[in-house]
Amino acid sequence: MWPGQLKMLNAKLESLEYGFFQSPLTQIFDPLLEQKQLELWIKRDDLIHPVISGNKWRKLKYILDHALTQGAECIVSMGGAYSNHLHALAFAGQQLNLKTIGYIRGERPKKFSPTLTDLELWGMELRFISRTDFRELRQYKRYDSLPGLQKAQYWLPEGGATELALKGVADIIDEIELDYDVLCAPCGTGTTLAGLISAKQGRVKILGFSALKGGGFLNQDVNSLLNRQIANWQISLDYHFGGFAKSNNELLLFMQQFLTRHAITLDPVYTGKMIYGLFDLIQKDTFKPRQRIIAIHTGGLQGRRA
Ligand SMILES: Cc1ncc(COP(=O)(O)O)c(C=O)c1O
C-alpha cells in the first residue's frame, strides 16, 4: 500500500461514516408496561444505515480503521449462510475497495440465500468449509493469528468479536442521554453485550438474551472479552426458541403484534427473542416498579428475507 492510499482509504472510511446518524430512542407504550409501572425505550440502531445496520457498524467501525492502518488490503472472516456480520463486512469492503473473503459454514448450496447472493454481488470471495473446519477457525482471535494468512490480509473472528468491537459498541452508551436502570441486548457471540458492560462498568444492570440454545458458554466468552471481572450483568438463556435461527408461531405472532402496535420490525433470530423475553420477564415481575429499561435494536433485518 503506498502512503497516499492509506489516506485515501481513511477518507473513504470517514465518508462511509457520514451515511450514519445517531439513532433515535423510541418509547414503547403498552398496557403491560403501564400496569407494571415500567418504562421501556428502544434504541433504534436498526435505523442507522440501510445495509450496515444495528450492531454491525458499531462493531466494524474501529476494526476497519485498525485494518487500514495495518495496511490491510483484504479482510478475511467467517459466518453462516445468513450472517449479518458477513453481509455488513462485504458491503463495507466493497465501499472501501477492500477485498473480502468469507469462510462459510457448510456445503455450497445449490440455491443461494439472499445473504449469499449479496455477498457475491459485493465481491466477497466465498469459501465453503465443513462444520468441523469452521469450529477450528473459532480458536483464532487476533487479526494476524490465522495460519496461512497472506501479506496485507487481516483476520476478523466470527461476529467481529474483538476488543475493538467493544469500543465501537461503547459509542451507543454515549448517545443515550436518559438515565436508566436496565440495558438489554441480544447475544450471539456476546461481543455487543461485552461492549455495553465494559462501557457501563456495573453502573446499571445489563441483561443479555441468548439467541442460542445452551448459551451458558457465553458467560465465559463475555468474561474473556472483558478481560476483567465486572459485576451487574446476566445472560438469560430461556428465550432461544429451540436454538439459533429457530422460531415458532408464538414468536412470529408476537413479532407481528409488536409491529402492528409499535411500528417496529423485529427479526426472529435476535431482537424478536430479546423483546419477547423482556416482555415475559416484565410479566413475571422481574423488574421493580418505576424502573426505566432500554433495549438495543441490533438490526439484522436483512436475515428475514430468507
Ligand atoms: C442483528 C444482530 N443482533 C445481535 C447479534 C449478536 O451480537 P453479538 O455477536 O455481538 O453477541 C448479532 C450477531 O452478531 C446480530 O446480527
CSV table of N, CA and C in Angstrom, one decimal, residues 95-213:
chain,number,residue,atom,x,y,z
A,95,GLN,N,-17.4,-0.9,-0.5
A,95,GLN,CA,-17.4,0.6,-0.4
A,95,GLN,C,-16.0,1.1,-0.3
A,96,LEU,N,-15.1,0.4,0.4
A,96,LEU,CA,-13.8,0.9,0.7
A,96,LEU,C,-12.7,0.3,-0.2
A,97,ASN,N,-13.2,-0.4,-1.3
A,97,ASN,CA,-12.2,-1.1,-2.2
A,97,ASN,C,-11.3,-2.0,-1.5
A,98,LEU,N,-11.8,-2.7,-0.4
A,98,LEU,CA,-11.0,-3.7,0.3
A,98,LEU,C,-11.5,-5.1,-0.2
A,99,LYS,N,-10.6,-6.0,-0.5
A,99,LYS,CA,-11.1,-7.3,-0.8
A,99,LYS,C,-11.6,-8.0,0.4
A,100,THR,N,-12.6,-8.8,0.3
A,100,THR,CA,-13.1,-9.6,1.5
A,100,THR,C,-13.2,-11.1,1.1
A,101,ILE,N,-12.9,-11.9,2.1
A,101,ILE,CA,-13.0,-13.4,1.9
A,101,ILE,C,-13.9,-13.8,3.1
A,102,GLY,N,-14.9,-14.6,2.8
A,102,GLY,CA,-15.7,-15.2,3.9
A,102,GLY,C,-15.7,-16.7,3.9
A,103,TYR,N,-15.3,-17.3,5.0
A,103,TYR,CA,-15.4,-18.7,5.2
A,103,TYR,C,-16.9,-19.0,5.7
A,104,ILE,N,-17.6,-19.8,4.9
A,104,ILE,CA,-19.0,-20.0,5.2
A,104,ILE,C,-19.2,-21.5,5.7
A,105,ARG,N,-20.0,-21.6,6.8
A,105,ARG,CA,-20.2,-22.9,7.4
A,105,ARG,C,-21.1,-23.8,6.5
A,106,GLY,N,-20.6,-25.0,6.2
A,106,GLY,CA,-21.4,-26.0,5.4
A,106,GLY,C,-21.1,-25.9,3.9
A,107,GLU,N,-21.7,-26.9,3.2
A,107,GLU,CA,-21.5,-27.0,1.8
A,107,GLU,C,-22.1,-25.9,1.0
A,108,ARG,N,-21.5,-25.6,-0.2
A,108,ARG,CA,-22.0,-24.6,-1.1
A,108,ARG,C,-23.5,-25.0,-1.5
A,109,PRO,N,-24.5,-24.2,-1.2
A,109,PRO,CA,-25.8,-24.6,-1.5
A,109,PRO,C,-26.1,-24.5,-3.0
A,110,LYS,N,-27.0,-25.3,-3.5
A,110,LYS,CA,-27.3,-25.1,-5.0
A,110,LYS,C,-28.0,-23.8,-5.2
A,111,LYS,N,-28.9,-23.4,-4.3
A,111,LYS,CA,-29.6,-22.1,-4.4
A,111,LYS,C,-29.1,-21.2,-3.3
A,112,PHE,N,-28.6,-20.1,-3.6
A,112,PHE,CA,-28.0,-19.1,-2.7
A,112,PHE,C,-29.1,-18.4,-1.9
A,113,SER,N,-28.9,-18.2,-0.6
A,113,SER,CA,-29.7,-17.4,0.2
A,113,SER,C,-29.6,-16.0,-0.2
A,114,PRO,N,-30.6,-15.1,0.1
A,114,PRO,CA,-30.4,-13.7,-0.3
A,114,PRO,C,-29.1,-13.1,0.2
A,115,THR,N,-28.7,-13.5,1.4
A,115,THR,CA,-27.5,-13.0,2.0
A,115,THR,C,-26.3,-13.4,1.2
A,116,LEU,N,-26.2,-14.7,0.8
A,116,LEU,CA,-25.0,-15.1,0.0
A,116,LEU,C,-25.0,-14.4,-1.4
A,117,THR,N,-26.2,-14.2,-1.9
A,117,THR,CA,-26.3,-13.5,-3.2
A,117,THR,C,-25.6,-12.1,-3.1
A,118,ASP,N,-26.0,-11.4,-2.0
A,118,ASP,CA,-25.4,-10.1,-1.8
A,118,ASP,C,-23.9,-10.1,-1.6
A,119,LEU,N,-23.5,-11.1,-0.8
A,119,LEU,CA,-22.0,-11.2,-0.5
A,119,LEU,C,-21.3,-11.3,-1.9
A,120,GLU,N,-21.8,-12.2,-2.8
A,120,GLU,CA,-21.1,-12.3,-4.0
A,120,GLU,C,-21.2,-11.1,-4.9
A,121,LEU,N,-22.3,-10.5,-4.8
A,121,LEU,CA,-22.5,-9.2,-5.6
A,121,LEU,C,-21.5,-8.1,-5.2
A,122,TRP,N,-21.2,-8.1,-3.9
A,122,TRP,CA,-20.3,-7.1,-3.3
A,122,TRP,C,-18.9,-7.6,-3.4
A,123,GLY,N,-18.6,-8.7,-4.1
A,123,GLY,CA,-17.3,-9.1,-4.4
A,123,GLY,C,-16.6,-9.9,-3.3
A,124,MET,N,-17.3,-10.4,-2.3
A,124,MET,CA,-16.7,-11.3,-1.3
A,124,MET,C,-16.4,-12.6,-1.9
A,125,GLU,N,-15.2,-13.1,-1.7
A,125,GLU,CA,-14.8,-14.5,-2.1
A,125,GLU,C,-15.4,-15.4,-1.1
A,126,LEU,N,-16.2,-16.3,-1.5
A,126,LEU,CA,-16.9,-17.3,-0.6
A,126,LEU,C,-16.2,-18.6,-0.6
A,127,ARG,N,-15.8,-19.0,0.6
A,127,ARG,CA,-15.1,-20.3,0.7
A,127,ARG,C,-16.0,-21.2,1.7
A,128,PHE,N,-16.6,-22.2,1.1
A,128,PHE,CA,-17.5,-23.1,1.9
A,128,PHE,C,-16.6,-24.1,2.6
A,129,ILE,N,-16.8,-24.3,3.9
A,129,ILE,CA,-16.0,-25.3,4.6
A,129,ILE,C,-16.8,-26.1,5.6
A,130,SER,N,-16.3,-27.3,5.9
A,130,SER,CA,-17.1,-28.2,6.8
A,130,SER,C,-17.3,-27.6,8.2
A,131,ARG,N,-18.3,-28.1,8.9
A,131,ARG,CA,-18.6,-27.6,10.2
A,131,ARG,C,-17.4,-27.8,11.1
A,132,THR,N,-16.7,-28.9,10.9
A,132,THR,CA,-15.5,-29.1,11.8
A,132,THR,C,-14.5,-28.0,11.5
A,133,ASP,N,-14.2,-27.8,10.3
A,133,ASP,CA,-13.2,-26.8,10.0
A,133,ASP,C,-13.6,-25.4,10.4
A,134,PHE,N,-14.9,-25.2,10.3
A,134,PHE,CA,-15.5,-23.9,10.8
A,134,PHE,C,-15.2,-23.7,12.3
A,135,ARG,N,-15.5,-24.8,13.0
A,135,ARG,CA,-15.3,-24.7,14.5
A,135,ARG,C,-13.8,-24.4,14.8
A,136,GLU,N,-12.9,-25.1,14.0
A,136,GLU,CA,-11.5,-24.9,14.2
A,136,GLU,C,-11.1,-23.4,14.1
A,137,LEU,N,-11.7,-22.7,13.1
A,137,LEU,CA,-11.4,-21.3,12.9
A,137,LEU,C,-11.7,-20.4,14.1
A,138,ARG,N,-12.6,-20.9,15.0
A,138,ARG,CA,-13.0,-20.1,16.1
A,138,ARG,C,-11.9,-19.9,17.1
A,139,GLN,N,-10.8,-20.7,17.0
A,139,GLN,CA,-9.8,-20.5,18.0
A,139,GLN,C,-8.9,-19.3,17.7
A,140,TYR,N,-9.0,-18.8,16.5
A,140,TYR,CA,-8.1,-17.7,16.1
A,140,TYR,C,-8.7,-16.4,16.4
A,141,LYS,N,-8.1,-15.6,17.3
A,141,LYS,CA,-8.8,-14.4,17.8
A,141,LYS,C,-8.1,-13.1,17.3
A,142,ARG,N,-6.8,-13.2,17.2
A,142,ARG,CA,-6.1,-11.9,16.8
A,142,ARG,C,-6.1,-11.7,15.3
A,143,TYR,N,-6.0,-10.5,14.9
A,143,TYR,CA,-6.1,-10.2,13.5
A,143,TYR,C,-5.0,-10.8,12.6
A,144,ASP,N,-3.9,-11.2,13.3
A,144,ASP,CA,-2.8,-11.8,12.5
A,144,ASP,C,-2.6,-13.2,12.8
A,145,SER,N,-3.6,-13.9,13.5
A,145,SER,CA,-3.3,-15.2,14.0
A,145,SER,C,-3.7,-16.4,13.1
A,146,LEU,N,-4.5,-16.1,12.1
A,146,LEU,CA,-5.0,-17.2,11.2
A,146,LEU,C,-3.8,-17.8,10.5
A,147,PRO,N,-3.6,-19.1,10.6
A,147,PRO,CA,-2.5,-19.7,9.8
A,147,PRO,C,-2.7,-19.6,8.3
A,148,GLY,N,-1.6,-19.3,7.6
A,148,GLY,CA,-1.7,-19.2,6.2
A,148,GLY,C,-2.2,-17.8,5.7
A,149,LEU,N,-2.4,-16.9,6.6
A,149,LEU,CA,-2.8,-15.5,6.2
A,149,LEU,C,-1.7,-14.9,5.4
A,150,GLN,N,-2.1,-14.3,4.3
A,150,GLN,CA,-1.0,-13.7,3.4
A,150,GLN,C,-0.8,-12.2,3.7
A,151,LYS,N,0.3,-11.7,3.1
A,151,LYS,CA,0.6,-10.3,3.4
A,151,LYS,C,-0.6,-9.4,3.1
A,152,ALA,N,-0.8,-8.4,3.9
A,152,ALA,CA,-1.9,-7.5,3.7
A,152,ALA,C,-3.3,-8.1,3.9
A,153,GLN,N,-3.3,-9.3,4.5
A,153,GLN,CA,-4.6,-9.9,4.8
A,153,GLN,C,-4.9,-9.7,6.3
A,154,TYR,N,-6.1,-9.5,6.7
A,154,TYR,CA,-6.4,-9.2,8.1
A,154,TYR,C,-7.5,-10.1,8.5
A,155,TRP,N,-7.3,-10.8,9.6
A,155,TRP,CA,-8.3,-11.8,10.1
A,155,TRP,C,-9.3,-11.2,11.1
A,156,LEU,N,-10.5,-11.5,10.8
A,156,LEU,CA,-11.6,-11.0,11.7
A,156,LEU,C,-12.4,-12.1,12.2
A,157,PRO,N,-12.4,-12.4,13.5
A,157,PRO,CA,-13.1,-13.6,14.0
A,157,PRO,C,-14.6,-13.5,13.8
A,158,GLU,N,-15.3,-14.6,14.0
A,158,GLU,CA,-16.8,-14.7,13.9
A,158,GLU,C,-17.5,-13.5,14.6
A,159,GLY,N,-18.4,-12.9,13.9
A,159,GLY,CA,-19.2,-11.8,14.5
A,159,GLY,C,-18.4,-10.6,14.9
A,160,GLY,N,-17.2,-10.5,14.4
A,160,GLY,CA,-16.3,-9.3,14.7
A,160,GLY,C,-16.0,-9.3,16.2
A,161,ALA,N,-15.9,-10.5,16.8
A,161,ALA,CA,-15.6,-10.5,18.3
A,161,ALA,C,-14.2,-10.1,18.7
A,162,THR,N,-13.9,-8.8,18.7
A,162,THR,CA,-12.6,-8.3,19.1
A,162,THR,C,-12.8,-7.2,20.1
A,163,GLU,N,-11.7,-6.8,20.7
A,163,GLU,CA,-11.7,-5.7,21.7
A,163,GLU,C,-12.1,-4.4,21.0
A,164,LEU,N,-11.7,-4.2,19.7
A,164,LEU,CA,-12.1,-3.0,19.0
A,164,LEU,C,-13.6,-2.9,18.8
A,165,ALA,N,-14.2,-4.1,18.7
A,165,ALA,CA,-15.7,-4.1,18.5
A,165,ALA,C,-16.3,-3.6,19.8
A,166,LEU,N,-15.7,-3.9,20.9
A,166,LEU,CA,-16.3,-3.5,22.2
A,166,LEU,C,-16.2,-1.9,22.3
A,167,LYS,N,-15.2,-1.4,21.8
A,167,LYS,CA,-15.0,0.1,21.8
A,167,LYS,C,-16.1,0.7,20.9
A,168,GLY,N,-16.4,0.1,19.8
A,168,GLY,CA,-17.4,0.7,18.9
A,168,GLY,C,-18.8,0.6,19.6
A,169,VAL,N,-19.1,-0.5,20.2
A,169,VAL,CA,-20.4,-0.7,20.9
A,169,VAL,C,-20.5,0.3,22.0
A,170,ALA,N,-19.4,0.6,22.7
A,170,ALA,CA,-19.5,1.6,23.8
A,170,ALA,C,-20.0,3.0,23.3
A,171,ASP,N,-19.8,3.2,22.0
A,171,ASP,CA,-20.3,4.5,21.5
A,171,ASP,C,-21.8,4.6,21.6
A,172,ILE,N,-22.5,3.5,21.7
A,172,ILE,CA,-24.0,3.5,21.8
A,172,ILE,C,-24.3,4.2,23.2
A,173,ILE,N,-23.6,3.9,24.2
A,173,ILE,CA,-23.8,4.5,25.5
A,173,ILE,C,-23.7,6.0,25.5
A,174,ASP,N,-22.7,6.5,24.8
A,174,ASP,CA,-22.6,8.0,24.7
A,174,ASP,C,-23.7,8.7,24.1
A,175,GLU,N,-24.5,7.9,23.3
A,175,GLU,CA,-25.6,8.6,22.6
A,175,GLU,C,-26.9,8.6,23.5
A,176,ILE,N,-26.9,7.8,24.6
A,176,ILE,CA,-28.1,7.8,25.4
A,176,ILE,C,-28.1,8.8,26.5
A,177,GLU,N,-29.0,9.8,26.3
A,177,GLU,CA,-28.9,10.9,27.3
A,177,GLU,C,-29.8,10.7,28.5
A,178,LEU,N,-30.8,9.7,28.4
A,178,LEU,CA,-31.7,9.4,29.6
A,178,LEU,C,-30.9,8.7,30.7
A,179,ASP,N,-31.4,8.8,31.9
A,179,ASP,CA,-30.9,7.9,33.0
A,179,ASP,C,-31.7,6.6,32.8
A,180,TYR,N,-31.2,5.5,33.2
A,180,TYR,CA,-31.9,4.2,33.1
A,180,TYR,C,-31.4,3.2,34.1
A,181,ASP,N,-32.1,2.2,34.3
A,181,ASP,CA,-31.8,1.2,35.3
A,181,ASP,C,-31.3,-0.1,34.7
A,182,VAL,N,-31.9,-0.5,33.5
A,182,VAL,CA,-31.5,-1.8,32.9
A,182,VAL,C,-31.3,-1.5,31.4
A,183,LEU,N,-30.3,-2.2,30.9
A,183,LEU,CA,-30.0,-2.1,29.5
A,183,LEU,C,-29.9,-3.5,28.9
A,184,CYS,N,-30.6,-3.8,27.8
A,184,CYS,CA,-30.8,-5.1,27.2
A,184,CYS,C,-30.2,-5.2,25.8
A,185,ALA,N,-29.6,-6.4,25.5
A,185,ALA,CA,-29.2,-6.6,24.1
A,185,ALA,C,-29.2,-8.1,23.9
A,186,PRO,N,-29.5,-8.5,22.6
A,186,PRO,CA,-29.4,-9.9,22.3
A,186,PRO,C,-28.0,-10.4,22.2
A,187,CYS,N,-27.7,-11.7,22.3
A,187,CYS,CA,-26.4,-12.2,22.3
A,187,CYS,C,-26.2,-13.3,21.3
A,188,GLY,N,-25.2,-13.2,20.4
A,188,GLY,CA,-24.8,-14.3,19.5
A,188,GLY,C,-23.4,-14.7,20.0
A,189,THR,N,-22.4,-13.9,19.8
A,189,THR,CA,-21.1,-14.1,20.3
A,189,THR,C,-20.9,-13.5,21.7
A,190,GLY,N,-21.8,-12.6,22.1
A,190,GLY,CA,-21.7,-11.9,23.3
A,190,GLY,C,-20.8,-10.6,23.2
A,191,THR,N,-20.3,-10.3,22.0
A,191,THR,CA,-19.5,-9.1,21.9
A,191,THR,C,-20.2,-7.8,22.2
A,192,THR,N,-21.4,-7.7,21.6
A,192,THR,CA,-22.2,-6.5,21.9
A,192,THR,C,-22.4,-6.3,23.4
A,193,LEU,N,-22.8,-7.4,24.0
A,193,LEU,CA,-23.1,-7.3,25.4
A,193,LEU,C,-21.8,-6.9,26.2
A,194,ALA,N,-20.7,-7.5,25.8
A,194,ALA,CA,-19.4,-7.2,26.5
A,194,ALA,C,-19.1,-5.7,26.3
A,195,GLY,N,-19.4,-5.1,25.1
A,195,GLY,CA,-19.1,-3.7,24.9
A,195,GLY,C,-20.0,-2.8,25.8
A,196,LEU,N,-21.2,-3.2,26.0
A,196,LEU,CA,-22.1,-2.4,26.8
A,196,LEU,C,-21.6,-2.5,28.3
A,197,ILE,N,-21.3,-3.7,28.7
A,197,ILE,CA,-20.8,-4.0,30.1
A,197,ILE,C,-19.6,-3.1,30.3
A,198,SER,N,-18.7,-3.2,29.4
A,198,SER,CA,-17.4,-2.5,29.6
A,198,SER,C,-17.6,-1.0,29.6
A,199,ALA,N,-18.6,-0.5,28.9
A,199,ALA,CA,-18.8,1.0,28.9
A,199,ALA,C,-19.5,1.4,30.2
A,200,LYS,N,-20.4,0.5,30.8
A,200,LYS,CA,-21.2,0.9,32.0
A,200,LYS,C,-20.5,0.6,33.3
A,201,GLN,N,-19.5,-0.4,33.2
A,201,GLN,CA,-18.7,-0.7,34.4
A,201,GLN,C,-19.6,-1.0,35.6
A,202,GLY,N,-20.7,-1.7,35.5
A,202,GLY,CA,-21.5,-2.1,36.6
A,202,GLY,C,-22.5,-1.1,37.1
A,203,ARG,N,-22.5,0.1,36.5
A,203,ARG,CA,-23.4,1.2,37.0
A,203,ARG,C,-24.9,1.0,36.7
A,204,VAL,N,-25.2,0.2,35.7
A,204,VAL,CA,-26.6,-0.2,35.5
A,204,VAL,C,-26.6,-1.7,35.3
A,205,LYS,N,-27.8,-2.3,35.5
A,205,LYS,CA,-27.9,-3.7,35.2
A,205,LYS,C,-27.9,-4.0,33.7
A,206,ILE,N,-27.1,-4.9,33.2
A,206,ILE,CA,-27.1,-5.2,31.8
A,206,ILE,C,-27.6,-6.6,31.6
A,207,LEU,N,-28.5,-6.8,30.7
A,207,LEU,CA,-29.2,-8.1,30.6
A,207,LEU,C,-29.1,-8.5,29.1
A,208,GLY,N,-28.5,-9.7,28.9
A,208,GLY,CA,-28.3,-10.2,27.6
A,208,GLY,C,-29.4,-11.3,27.4
A,209,PHE,N,-29.8,-11.6,26.1
A,209,PHE,CA,-30.7,-12.6,25.8
A,209,PHE,C,-30.0,-13.5,24.8
A,210,SER,N,-29.7,-14.8,25.1
A,210,SER,CA,-29.0,-15.7,24.2
A,210,SER,C,-29.9,-16.1,23.1
A,211,ALA,N,-29.4,-15.9,21.8
A,211,ALA,CA,-30.2,-16.4,20.7
A,211,ALA,C,-29.9,-17.9,20.4
A,212,LEU,N,-29.0,-18.5,21.2
A,212,LEU,CA,-28.6,-19.9,21.0
A,212,LEU,C,-29.1,-20.7,22.2
A,213,LYS,N,-29.4,-22.0,21.8
A,213,LYS,CA,-29.7,-23.0,22.9
A,213,LYS,C,-28.4,-23.3,23.6
